Amino acid sequence: MGSAILMLELFLCLTVYAASEEFEFSSAKSSSHRRVVDVKGGPESLVWVVQVSDLHFSVHHPDRALDFKNIVGPALSMINPSLVLITGDLTDGKSKDLLTMKQNEEEWVEYQNVMEDVIKRSGLDRSIFFDLRGNHDNFGVPVLGGSFDFFSKYSINGQLGRTGNVNSVTLQTGERKHLFVGVDSTISVGLRGPTNLFGHPTDQLLAELDMELSQWDSQSEKPLSKISFGHFPLSFSAISYSGKSLKDIFLNHSISAYICGHLHTRFGKNLKRHHQFSRHFLSLQKFFQLNVHQLSFHGTANCSIDAPAAREFWEWEMGDWRKSRAMRILAIDRGHVSYVDIDFMSGTKKTIILPTFPLDSRFMSTSSSHHKYECLAMVSYETIRALVFSVSPIVSVMTRIYDSRPGYLNLVFEAPMRKLVDNTSRGDLYVAPWNYRAFEDPISNRYWLQIEATDFMGRSTSTDLRPFSINGLSTMLSWTWKEFMVMGCQWAALYYPMFWCAVYFILSILLIPKSLLIFSIRHFTYKNKGFLNGIGFVLQELCRVPFTWFGFLGYLFYLILFPWFFGKVFTDGKDKGYMTYMGWIVKSFNQKGKHEYAGSPDIMVVVLPHLFFVVFPAILLTGALASEKQISRENFLSLTGKKEDDYDQEERSSLWYDYQGSRKSNSCVGNRWIRKVVLVLCLAVCWKHFMNCRALIKAYEMNPILNFPGYSLMIPLLLAYTVYKTRSI
C-alpha cells in the first residue's frame, strides 16, 4: 500500500467545533441516572471491572458475535467483576464492501440476543452492564429516540431506562468509594459514515458530566476514586460551542483515568496518553502532544491535608473485539489504578493475573504517586499484591523482582504469595510482604516485577515483566509515528489550520508564478539548476495554458464558496443534505428543523485527502505536461538551428515527426518518455479521484452528474484538456 493510501487511511480514522445548535432533549432524557452499589465481601478496598469495546457485530462477519458469546460469558463468570463496561461500536452498520454505512436492525437483534446469553452464562446481574453508543451505532440516525435509533431499543442501557448521555454508578466498599461515569458524546444528528468519526460533547453534556463527577465532593468521609469511560479518545473529540472540552472537565476533577475505544489496534498497542494541567495557554498542547507523557515538574510537596489534588489523569484506549478479541480488567486497590489487557485470539484463558501493587511505572499517575512518596504516605506499600482469576484451583503464586542495572535481568527478590482468605470473597487477592525501601532508586525502570501462578493441573501462567518505581517516578514511553498521529494530534483543533494552509498554499503556487510572469523580466528556465528553480519553471509553464490555470483557480474558489455535493445522510434515505468544507447542512427532526454544519470536523476525511492527494498533484502534473512541451520545443529548435518563427505550426509538426523517426539516440527529450511517465501519473490521480467519488456515491447514494458534477468532473476535465493541448510542440 502506497504512502498516499496510508495517509488516506489515517485521515479516514482521524477526527473542530461542536454543532452551533445543541440538540435538545426532554427533561426526562436529560436527567442522568445515579446508582450506588454496596460491594459486599472481600477483599476490602479493592474493586475491579471489565471493559470491552468495538464489538462491531456484523451480518457479514457472524464470527464476532459467536466468539463473544462463547468466550466472554465464561470469562466474566471467572472474573466476577463489579461492573462490565462496553464502550461503543456495538454493531458495525457497514455493507459488505464497507462503503455504505447506516443502521442495520438485524445486527442489533443479534447484539441483544448475544448479550442475553452472555449475562446468563456469566451469572452476573444485568444491572451492572453499561453499554454506550459509538459512532457506528449512530450512523444515519436522524434523531435520538426515533425509529432508526436501535440503540435505545436493543441496548442494555436503553432497556434499563438509562436514557441520558451521562450515567454514573458508585461502587462502595467499607473503606472507599469508586465513582464510574459514562459519557456518550456521539453527534446528536447521526450522519452516515465516513463523515461521522468524532465525538461532539455539547455544553449541556459537559455540564452534566461535571455534575456527575462532583456528586461526592462535599461528602469526604471516605476516600474517593473517579473513573470515566466513553467511546472516543480525546484526540477524536471536538470542543463544545463555548470552547470547552472533555479534557477540561477531567482535569478539574483529577480523575484517575478515562478509558475509551474507537481506534482498535491497527495503529498500535500503545495508545495511552498522560494529561496534566498546563499553565502555558499559548503552548502547542492545543494541537500536539509529542509523547505519551507530559513533562511533570515536581517541586516541594505540599503535605497538608488541604493540599489540592494534582490535576492530571490517564487516557487509556483499549484494543477492539472486532479483530483483536481484546478484553480489559481494571482494578482499583486502595486508590491505586491498574489494568491488564487480555488477548482472546488464541481462545479462552484458564488463568489471568492482574498485579495491583506496585504499579507499572509506565502508566501510573506520576504527580500523586510522587506526592505520596515525598509525604511518606506509604502505608499501603508494605505488600506486593495481585488478583488471580482461574477456572482451576491455584496451588502456588510466586512473585519475582529483577534488577536491570547489570545490563541483564538479575533476580533479586523471590517470594511466595499467600491468598487473603474471606468466606465471602469476590475474588482471590494474593499478597507478599517486602521491604519496599530496598527498591527505592532514582532510575524509574531499574526494577521489574513478574508474578507466576500454577494451578493444580500444573499449568503455569506468568505476567509480562513490568517496571515499577517506589519513588513515584515515571518510565517514559514513546509513540510510533502512527500512534502519534492518532493519539498525539488534536484533530479537531488541527482541521481548519490544515485546511486553510492547504488552500493558501495551492493559491500561492497558482498566483505567485503568474505574477512573476507578468511583472518580472526574469523568468524561470529549465537550464538553471536547483529544485526551487525547477518547481518555478513547472508552475510558470502552467500559467502559459490559460484555460487550465483559470480552471484550477476557479475550482479552488468553488471548493471554498459552494457545496461539494448533495447526498442522503440518514438511514431511511429520504432527506438529502449538502456538504461544504464547514460540514453538512441537513434536515433534522428537532423543533428548529435545521442543524447547521453538522459533522465538522468529521468531514476532514473527505476534504483533506481531496486537497492533498487530488487537487495539488493535479496542478503539479498539468504544469509538468506544459513544461515538458516547452523543453521539447526548445530542444527541437536548437537541433534544427531554426528560430520558432521560421516555421508555421503544420511545418513544425511535420519536421518534428521526421526528427523523431530519424533520431537514433536515447535522448529522453527526443522520445518524450517524460511525458509518458507524467501521463501515467495523471491516470493514477484520476483513478484516485474516481475511487473517492465511488466511495461517496455508495456512502450517500449520489449521482455524480446530478449531485456533485463540479467535484467529480472538474479535475479529470482539466487533466484531459492539458494532455490534449500539450500533445505536440
XYZ file of C-alpha atoms in Angstrom:
729
model
C 0.000 0.000 0.000
C 1.467 3.335 -1.059
C 2.161 6.232 1.241
C -0.766 8.206 -0.190
C -3.190 5.374 0.565
C -1.742 5.006 4.057
C -2.191 8.715 4.690
C -5.762 8.458 3.444
C -6.390 5.640 5.929
C -5.086 7.874 8.678
C -7.426 10.652 7.593
C -10.311 8.180 7.446
C -9.584 7.187 11.040
C -8.920 10.707 12.281
C -11.269 13.211 13.524
C -13.479 21.459 15.320
C -16.313 22.625 16.627
C -19.442 21.061 18.040
C -22.666 21.885 16.278
C -23.676 25.530 16.649
C -27.141 24.499 17.834
C -27.241 21.919 20.610
C -29.638 19.033 20.324
C -32.470 19.397 22.832
C -33.691 16.501 24.910
C -36.767 16.367 27.037
C -36.204 16.806 30.750
C -36.698 13.083 31.270
C -33.972 12.234 28.782
C -31.626 14.938 30.033
C -31.594 13.630 33.585
C -28.744 11.252 34.288
C -29.008 8.112 36.378
C -27.048 7.719 39.551
C -26.679 4.421 41.296
C -24.777 3.343 44.405
C -23.742 -0.299 44.723
C -22.513 -1.649 48.040
C -19.795 -4.107 47.114
C -20.080 -6.967 49.582
C -17.326 -9.342 50.593
C -13.582 -9.155 50.485
C -11.045 -8.098 49.630
C -11.809 -4.716 51.187
C -10.897 -1.508 49.371
C -10.449 -3.385 46.118
C -12.848 -3.400 43.186
C -12.368 -4.485 39.593
C -14.357 -4.007 36.424
C -14.228 -5.390 32.882
C -14.138 -3.305 29.716
C -14.772 -4.485 26.164
C -15.001 -2.169 23.198
C -15.696 -2.022 19.469
C -17.581 -5.275 19.105
C -18.773 -4.447 15.560
C -21.320 -7.238 15.365
C -21.981 -7.621 11.653
C -24.263 -9.683 9.459
C -21.256 -10.158 7.188
C -18.983 -11.419 9.997
C -21.005 -13.734 12.284
C -17.810 -14.969 13.959
C -17.539 -11.769 16.032
C -20.825 -12.384 17.828
C -20.255 -16.136 18.077
C -16.839 -15.728 19.687
C -18.192 -13.077 22.041
C -20.933 -15.408 23.225
C -18.621 -18.396 23.662
C -15.706 -16.559 25.291
C -16.962 -13.531 27.211
C -19.719 -15.226 29.218
C -17.430 -17.864 30.799
C -14.654 -15.277 31.244
C -16.971 -12.955 33.177
C -18.067 -15.865 35.336
C -14.418 -16.499 36.231
C -13.537 -12.808 36.784
C -16.723 -11.830 38.670
C -16.387 -8.064 38.088
C -18.431 -5.415 39.836
C -19.136 -3.679 36.506
C -18.988 -4.563 32.810
C -18.375 -1.541 30.568
C -18.982 -1.836 26.812
C -17.557 1.326 25.313
C -19.226 1.742 21.957
C -19.458 0.431 18.391
C -21.703 -2.421 19.437
C -22.727 -3.057 15.836
C -20.915 -2.446 12.560
C -23.502 -0.772 10.348
C -21.476 -1.332 7.169
C -22.241 -3.020 3.891
C -20.122 -5.928 2.714
C -17.967 -3.627 0.555
C -17.552 -1.304 3.600
C -18.767 1.731 1.626
C -22.386 2.120 2.773
C -22.682 2.956 6.482
C -26.121 3.037 8.075
C -28.085 1.185 10.723
C -28.968 -2.490 10.288
C -31.664 -3.732 12.663
C -30.636 -7.362 12.162
C -27.282 -6.618 13.761
C -28.987 -5.011 16.760
C -31.232 -8.021 17.259
C -28.109 -10.193 17.228
C -26.447 -7.910 19.795
C -29.459 -8.145 22.106
C -29.597 -11.944 21.853
C -25.856 -12.369 22.414
C -25.875 -10.098 25.462
C -28.801 -12.013 26.947
C -26.794 -15.218 26.562
C -23.610 -13.626 27.999
C -25.468 -12.327 31.045
C -26.988 -15.763 31.607
C -23.659 -17.605 31.259
C -21.778 -15.146 33.440
C -24.256 -15.361 36.305
C -23.923 -11.596 36.795
C -26.712 -9.165 37.492
C -27.973 -7.445 34.360
C -27.837 -4.020 36.025
C -24.028 -3.997 36.281
C -23.700 -3.980 32.483
C -23.264 -0.500 30.996
C -23.111 -0.142 27.218
C -22.875 3.140 25.384
C -23.070 4.393 21.848
C -20.170 4.601 19.397
C -20.107 6.367 16.055
C -21.041 3.126 14.240
C -24.123 2.849 16.458
C -25.075 6.344 15.297
C -24.617 6.019 11.525
C -27.624 7.538 9.783
C -29.726 8.114 12.933
C -31.603 11.379 12.278
C -32.853 11.849 15.830
C -32.268 10.063 19.121
C -35.339 8.136 20.168
C -36.604 7.865 16.590
C -37.453 4.768 14.598
C -33.849 4.233 13.499
C -32.338 4.719 16.950
C -31.888 0.998 17.540
C -29.518 1.622 20.442
C -32.406 2.897 22.565
C -34.421 -0.202 21.672
C -31.893 -3.033 21.853
C -29.029 -1.919 24.109
C -28.840 -2.782 27.800
C -28.785 0.886 28.785
C -31.842 1.544 26.632
C -33.783 -1.382 28.077
C -32.906 -0.358 31.652
C -34.054 3.216 31.055
C -30.620 4.823 31.154
C -31.606 7.372 28.543
C -29.232 10.176 29.481
C -25.926 10.873 27.773
C -24.198 10.760 31.163
C -24.701 7.866 33.580
C -22.867 7.134 36.797
C -22.531 4.293 39.251
C -20.639 4.312 42.554
C -19.046 1.132 43.880
C -18.844 1.454 47.649
C -16.736 -0.729 49.897
C -16.230 -0.418 53.626
C -13.327 1.979 53.188
C -13.632 3.733 49.811
C -15.954 4.984 47.101
C -15.258 4.336 43.422
C -17.192 6.556 41.023
C -17.595 5.454 37.396
C -19.129 7.947 34.970
C -20.011 7.011 31.389
C -20.313 9.698 28.736
C -21.964 9.356 25.314
C -20.590 12.142 23.104
C -21.788 10.886 19.717
C -23.094 13.598 17.415
C -26.766 14.337 18.034
C -27.694 14.191 14.326
C -26.182 10.883 13.248
C -24.714 11.252 9.780
C -23.788 8.265 7.694
C -20.110 7.405 7.589
C -17.413 8.211 6.790
C -18.239 11.769 7.929
C -19.259 10.561 11.390
C -15.989 9.973 13.153
C -15.658 12.385 16.098
C -17.213 12.772 19.497
C -19.181 16.005 19.832
C -19.665 16.943 23.502
C -22.124 19.818 23.879
C -22.075 22.399 26.665
C -25.135 20.698 28.138
C -23.365 17.328 28.185
C -20.229 18.815 29.756
C -22.331 20.451 32.465
C -23.994 17.102 33.220
C -20.603 15.368 33.277
C -19.229 17.997 35.659
C -22.216 17.484 37.955
C -21.856 13.710 37.971
C -18.144 13.813 38.737
C -18.706 16.228 41.627
C -21.569 14.328 43.274
C -19.424 13.083 46.195
C -17.107 16.088 46.560
C -18.968 17.508 49.560
C -19.005 14.121 51.322
C -15.433 13.330 52.279
C -15.935 10.688 54.963
C -14.471 8.090 52.584
C -11.621 8.374 50.069
C -12.893 8.634 46.509
C -11.528 7.436 43.171
C -13.027 8.630 39.877
C -13.013 6.828 36.536
C -14.743 7.982 33.361
C -15.470 5.838 30.324
C -16.562 6.693 26.792
C -16.054 5.703 23.190
C -13.966 8.492 21.675
C -10.336 9.263 22.559
C -9.763 12.927 23.348
C -7.788 13.306 20.111
C -11.055 12.465 18.317
C -13.315 14.684 20.417
C -14.400 18.133 19.285
C -14.817 21.105 21.565
C -18.210 22.448 22.592
C -19.797 25.611 21.231
C -18.348 27.618 24.137
C -14.855 26.192 23.595
C -14.815 23.660 26.460
C -13.653 20.067 26.167
C -13.858 16.738 27.957
C -10.237 17.184 28.956
C -11.078 20.384 30.851
C -13.719 18.590 32.915
C -11.491 15.600 33.641
C -8.596 17.813 34.770
C -10.853 19.859 37.039
C -11.898 16.690 38.832
C -8.488 14.974 38.789
C -9.979 11.679 37.702
C -7.708 8.661 37.814
C -8.330 7.532 34.246
C -10.509 7.921 31.179
C -10.927 4.605 29.375
C -12.172 4.505 25.781
C -12.091 2.648 22.471
C -12.627 3.693 18.838
C -9.081 3.300 17.437
C -8.789 -0.511 17.610
C -5.241 -1.903 17.449
C -4.500 -1.137 13.802
C -2.453 1.917 14.760
C -0.569 0.274 17.621
C -0.978 -1.245 21.058
C 0.482 1.712 22.942
C -2.436 4.114 22.571
C -2.113 5.651 26.024
C -1.744 9.287 26.999
C -0.996 11.161 30.215
C -2.728 14.525 30.634
C -1.599 17.182 33.070
C -2.757 20.725 33.682
C -0.533 23.287 31.992
C -0.398 26.990 32.709
C 1.117 27.706 29.304
C -2.066 28.629 27.452
C -0.158 29.576 24.293
C 1.659 26.259 24.075
C 1.229 23.742 21.257
C -0.647 21.393 23.609
C -3.823 22.582 21.907
C -2.636 20.859 18.733
C 0.018 18.294 19.664
C 1.384 16.191 22.465
C 4.680 14.781 21.291
C 4.942 11.879 23.695
C 2.861 9.581 25.875
C 3.845 11.517 28.984
C 3.529 15.201 29.624
C 6.584 16.527 31.384
C 5.998 16.607 35.117
C 7.939 19.065 37.237
C 7.991 18.102 40.911
C 8.632 20.947 43.289
C 8.382 20.909 47.056
C 5.460 18.708 48.014
C 2.591 20.256 49.958
C 1.803 17.594 52.546
C -1.018 19.414 54.321
C -4.454 17.816 54.474
C -5.989 20.659 52.487
C -3.436 20.435 49.672
C -5.181 20.429 46.274
C -5.099 17.246 44.261
C -2.784 17.065 41.284
C -4.652 17.996 38.104
C -3.781 15.021 35.940
C -5.326 11.869 34.537
C -4.527 8.963 32.237
C -6.288 8.222 28.975
C -6.206 4.515 28.143
C -7.556 3.413 24.779
C -8.044 -0.322 24.562
C -7.977 -2.800 21.719
C -11.058 -3.917 19.824
C -13.085 -7.087 19.910
C -13.663 -6.823 16.139
C -10.283 -8.283 15.150
C -8.156 -8.432 18.288
C -10.670 -10.176 20.596
C -9.461 -7.909 23.403
C -10.784 -7.509 26.948
C -9.524 -5.347 29.801
C -9.694 -5.869 33.554
C -9.224 -2.643 35.512
C -8.740 -2.690 39.293
C -8.652 -0.005 41.966
C -6.706 -1.195 45.003
C -6.690 1.358 47.852
C -6.764 4.137 45.273
C -4.097 2.590 43.013
C -5.446 2.022 39.489
C -4.009 -0.785 37.371
C -5.187 -2.875 34.447
C -4.346 -5.846 32.280
C -5.378 -6.311 28.651
C -6.242 -9.850 27.589
C -5.983 -11.230 24.071
C -8.512 -13.973 23.331
C -7.338 -14.543 19.754
C -5.971 -17.921 20.770
C -9.104 -18.876 22.712
C -10.195 -18.832 26.334
C -7.828 -18.192 29.240
C -7.535 -20.610 32.149
C -5.744 -18.165 34.459
C -5.481 -14.352 34.462
C -3.199 -12.367 36.757
C -3.537 -8.646 37.475
C -0.814 -7.098 39.682
C -2.384 -4.250 41.653
C 0.741 -3.069 43.509
C 3.430 -1.922 42.903
C 2.104 -0.015 39.893
C 3.548 -0.177 36.415
C 5.749 2.945 36.319
C 4.847 3.497 32.655
C 1.164 4.073 33.428
C 0.860 5.460 36.939
C -0.349 8.897 37.982
C 3.053 10.454 38.390
C 2.239 13.520 40.455
C 0.051 11.771 43.033
C 2.474 8.851 43.391
C 5.416 11.203 43.833
C 3.396 13.217 46.363
C 2.779 10.092 48.470
C 6.463 9.258 48.359
C 7.556 12.756 49.350
C 4.985 12.975 52.158
C 5.760 9.468 53.467
C 2.110 8.459 52.935
C 3.090 4.910 52.036
C 1.096 2.825 54.470
C -0.184 0.775 51.535
C 3.296 -0.105 50.304
C 4.060 -2.978 52.684
C 2.895 -5.810 50.400
C 3.086 -6.830 46.774
C -0.489 -7.515 45.682
C -2.113 -9.286 42.735
C -5.537 -10.533 41.725
C -5.594 -14.067 40.336
C -8.583 -15.388 38.382
C -8.631 -19.050 37.433
C -11.034 -21.766 36.386
C -8.942 -24.278 38.350
C -7.737 -24.143 41.962
C -4.413 -22.327 42.311
C -1.628 -24.257 44.041
C 1.038 -21.555 44.262
C 1.718 -17.944 43.334
C 5.257 -16.577 43.204
C 6.435 -13.003 42.881
C 9.828 -12.135 41.434
C 11.681 -8.849 41.096
C 14.552 -8.389 38.655
C 17.271 -5.759 38.661
C 18.165 -4.491 35.183
C 21.143 -2.408 36.283
C 23.778 -5.058 35.461
C 22.666 -4.916 31.829
C 20.535 -8.025 32.121
C 17.624 -9.075 34.333
C 19.123 -10.291 37.603
C 16.723 -11.941 40.056
C 16.995 -10.052 43.372
C 13.751 -10.977 45.128
C 11.565 -14.068 45.082
C 8.783 -14.904 47.496
C 5.598 -16.979 47.637
C 2.328 -15.058 47.799
C -0.490 -16.053 50.137
C -4.179 -15.679 49.466
C -6.224 -13.426 51.708
C -8.966 -15.790 52.812
C -12.501 -14.461 53.145
C -15.643 -16.546 53.328
C -17.461 -14.021 51.143
C -14.584 -13.212 48.826
C -15.458 -11.786 45.398
C -12.052 -12.807 44.064
C -8.645 -14.107 45.053
C -6.146 -11.483 46.200
C -2.605 -12.713 46.802
C -0.077 -10.723 48.818
C 3.605 -10.992 49.689
C 5.393 -8.830 52.289
C 8.506 -6.974 51.123
C 10.883 -4.248 52.178
C 9.860 -1.600 49.678
C 12.634 0.723 50.883
C 15.157 -1.642 49.338
C 13.798 -0.790 45.905
C 13.948 2.990 46.073
C 16.035 4.173 43.164
C 16.321 7.345 41.033
C 16.032 5.187 37.876
C 12.344 4.582 37.236
C 12.759 1.361 35.259
C 15.575 -0.314 37.150
C 13.350 -2.918 38.867
C 10.909 -5.179 37.041
C 8.085 -7.258 38.517
C 6.729 -10.604 37.378
C 4.142 -12.867 39.019
C 3.634 -16.543 38.243
C 0.645 -18.699 39.195
C 0.400 -22.509 38.981
C -2.891 -24.405 39.150
C -3.490 -27.924 40.441
C -3.103 -29.354 36.930
C 0.433 -27.995 36.748
C -0.364 -25.212 34.255
C 1.822 -22.171 34.810
C 0.818 -18.610 33.875
C 3.128 -15.596 34.153
C 2.528 -11.888 33.759
C 4.570 -9.766 31.411
C 7.539 -8.077 33.032
C 6.600 -4.557 34.107
C 8.818 -1.825 35.560
C 7.889 -0.176 38.840
C 9.114 2.819 40.825
C 8.552 3.237 44.533
C 9.708 6.869 44.229
C 6.772 7.807 42.042
C 8.997 8.368 39.026
C 7.613 7.643 35.590
C 9.175 5.399 32.961
C 8.936 7.283 29.695
C 7.325 5.710 26.654
C 7.452 6.831 23.052
C 4.787 6.550 20.395
C 5.429 5.193 16.947
C 4.591 7.713 14.242
C 1.207 6.040 13.642
C 0.388 6.098 17.356
C 1.351 9.766 17.488
C -0.887 10.503 14.504
C -3.995 9.164 16.238
C -3.261 9.917 19.906
C -0.871 12.869 19.937
C -2.645 15.069 17.382
C -5.754 17.023 18.327
C -7.511 16.652 15.011
C -10.491 18.800 15.920
C -8.171 21.748 16.526
C -5.979 20.930 13.522
C -8.658 20.658 10.844
C -9.200 24.320 9.993
C -5.487 25.262 10.188
C -4.652 22.337 7.893
C -7.474 23.216 5.506
C -6.579 26.890 5.187
C -2.858 26.143 4.946
C -3.617 23.799 2.041
C -5.893 26.378 0.373
C -3.424 29.242 0.752
C -0.544 27.077 -0.424
C -2.402 25.979 -3.560
C -3.490 29.574 -4.165
C 0.092 30.793 -3.802
C 1.539 28.282 -6.279
C -1.040 29.489 -8.781
C -0.737 33.244 -8.225
C 2.961 33.801 -7.480
C 4.317 32.302 -10.753
C 1.621 34.180 -12.676
C 2.611 37.445 -11.028
C 6.297 36.883 -11.770
C 5.456 36.056 -15.359
C 3.555 39.304 -15.748
C 5.527 41.776 -13.666
C 9.099 40.422 -13.659
C 11.579 40.413 -16.524
C 13.404 37.444 -15.009
C 11.666 34.145 -15.635
C 12.428 30.603 -14.567
C 14.178 28.365 -17.096
C 14.924 24.673 -17.096
C 18.561 25.398 -17.940
C 19.177 26.799 -14.456
C 19.851 24.159 -11.823
C 18.142 23.840 -8.464
C 14.995 22.283 -7.094
C 13.181 25.570 -6.486
C 14.035 26.793 -9.961
C 12.657 23.565 -11.431
C 9.392 23.859 -9.494
C 9.139 27.520 -10.500
C 9.645 26.607 -14.147
C 6.932 23.931 -13.984
C 4.390 26.268 -12.364
C 5.328 29.105 -14.670
C 4.651 26.949 -17.728
C 1.268 26.030 -16.267
C 0.409 29.728 -16.402
C 1.002 29.608 -20.170
C -2.015 27.289 -20.502
C -4.669 29.892 -19.601
C -7.729 27.629 -19.587
C -6.102 25.148 -17.207
C -4.715 27.869 -14.934
C -8.037 29.706 -14.655
C -9.788 26.353 -14.279
C -7.780 25.412 -11.189
C -8.182 28.900 -9.727
C -11.936 28.782 -10.242
C -12.142 25.238 -8.859
C -10.365 26.321 -5.693
C -12.879 29.118 -5.133
C -15.690 26.693 -5.911
C -14.478 24.408 -3.092
C -14.496 27.350 -0.684
C -17.751 29.046 -1.655
C -20.120 26.332 -2.847
C -21.418 22.905 -1.708
C -19.230 19.985 -2.695
C -22.080 17.530 -3.148
C -25.640 16.609 -2.180
C -26.391 13.222 -0.628
C -28.632 11.082 1.566
C -27.199 11.214 5.058
C -29.763 9.226 7.063
C -30.594 5.529 7.159
C -34.054 5.999 5.627
C -32.510 7.855 2.679
C -35.402 10.309 2.340
C -33.828 13.652 3.164
C -30.756 14.976 1.418
C -28.160 17.319 2.811
C -25.329 19.210 1.225
C -21.727 19.273 2.355
C -19.329 22.190 2.377
C -15.836 22.363 3.830
C -17.519 23.506 7.076
C -19.760 20.453 7.414
C -23.173 19.134 6.416
C -26.379 21.128 6.399
C -29.192 18.614 6.786
C -32.801 18.495 7.818
C -33.384 17.147 11.296
C -36.498 16.323 13.237
C -35.980 18.599 16.212
C -38.102 21.665 16.828
C -35.852 24.033 14.916
C -35.856 21.912 11.760
C -32.237 22.689 10.898
C -28.908 21.555 12.218
C -26.248 23.922 10.959
C -22.961 22.445 9.862
C -23.219 19.027 11.433
C -20.248 16.734 11.092
C -17.401 19.186 11.472
C -14.508 18.324 11.703
C -15.639 14.833 10.635
C -15.776 15.982 7.011
C -11.983 16.310 7.070
C -11.798 12.675 5.916
C -13.220 13.868 2.585
C -11.846 17.420 2.374
C -8.168 16.956 3.231
C -7.463 13.841 1.105
C -9.091 15.592 -1.877
C -6.883 18.663 -1.493
C -3.655 16.788 -0.712
C -3.959 13.744 -2.983
C -6.027 15.020 -5.913
C -6.016 18.812 -6.379
C -2.379 19.512 -5.517
C -0.927 16.592 -7.571
C -3.170 17.544 -10.499
C -1.741 21.081 -10.521
C 1.833 19.787 -10.487
C 1.131 17.262 -13.244
C -0.517 19.790 -15.560
C 2.478 22.059 -15.006
C 4.772 19.125 -15.772
C 2.961 18.480 -19.066
C 3.241 22.132 -20.072
C 6.931 22.370 -19.123
C 7.750 19.103 -20.924
C 6.211 20.510 -24.071
C 8.265 23.712 -23.772
C 11.519 21.783 -23.210
C 10.800 19.550 -26.209
C 10.086 22.576 -28.392
C 13.290 24.366 -27.408
C 15.342 21.215 -27.891
C 13.829 20.677 -31.324
C 14.533 24.249 -32.419
C 18.091 24.150 -31.151
C 18.841 20.918 -33.033
C 17.339 22.145 -36.299
C 19.121 25.501 -35.983
C 15.927 27.412 -36.600
C 14.001 30.005 -34.688
C 10.447 29.429 -33.618
C 9.072 31.943 -36.149
C 10.751 30.168 -39.077
C 8.006 27.527 -39.312
C 4.265 27.586 -39.083
C 2.568 25.027 -36.881
C 1.943 22.467 -39.643
C 5.547 22.531 -40.846
C 6.880 22.297 -37.296
C 4.744 19.260 -36.591
C 5.841 17.549 -39.797
C 9.513 18.228 -39.102
C 9.092 17.070 -35.508
C 7.759 13.670 -36.525
C 10.519 13.318 -39.143
C 13.019 14.255 -36.464
C 11.635 11.674 -34.037
C 11.689 8.936 -36.668
C 15.233 9.573 -37.748
C 16.721 10.175 -34.301
C 18.683 7.150 -33.064
C 19.870 8.473 -29.691
C 18.344 7.607 -26.309
C 17.506 11.213 -25.546
C 14.574 11.447 -23.158
C 13.555 14.638 -24.934
C 13.583 13.104 -28.352
C 11.440 10.156 -27.263
C 9.324 12.267 -24.890
C 9.266 9.454 -22.352
C 8.977 12.035 -19.569
C 5.574 12.901 -20.976
C 4.621 9.234 -20.914
C 5.582 8.998 -17.243
C 3.531 12.113 -16.453
C 0.579 10.649 -18.333
C 0.756 7.524 -16.182
C 0.770 9.727 -13.064
C -2.229 11.620 -14.427
C -4.061 8.331 -14.780
C -3.128 7.486 -11.178
C -4.585 10.785 -9.929
C -7.741 10.228 -11.969
C -8.020 6.696 -10.553
C -7.576 8.018 -7.027
C -10.246 10.632 -7.679
C -12.523 8.018 -9.233
C -12.205 5.764 -6.182
C -13.009 8.691 -3.870
C -16.088 9.511 -5.945
C -17.151 5.859 -5.975
C -16.918 5.738 -2.175
C -19.033 8.888 -1.872
C -21.610 7.569 -4.339
C -22.026 4.395 -2.281
C -21.949 6.171 1.065
C -24.547 8.831 0.299
C -26.454 7.328 -2.664
C -25.487 10.066 -5.099
C -25.394 10.543 -8.840
C -22.031 12.038 -9.895
C -23.594 14.015 -12.737
C -26.546 15.412 -10.800
C -25.337 15.618 -7.208
C -21.705 16.657 -7.493
C -20.676 17.484 -11.075
C -18.193 20.193 -10.062
C -16.432 17.994 -7.530
C -16.361 14.874 -9.680
C -15.700 16.174 -13.208
C -13.516 19.277 -12.949
C -10.171 17.602 -12.182
C -10.431 14.915 -14.923
C -11.528 17.559 -17.456
C -8.628 19.872 -16.651
C -6.160 16.997 -16.891
C -7.667 15.801 -20.187
C -7.608 19.301 -21.661
C -3.957 19.802 -20.697
C -2.993 16.429 -22.135
C -4.668 17.423 -25.406
C -3.060 20.881 -25.545
C 0.446 19.524 -24.906
C 0.268 16.571 -27.297
C 2.563 18.246 -29.840
C 5.053 21.066 -29.945
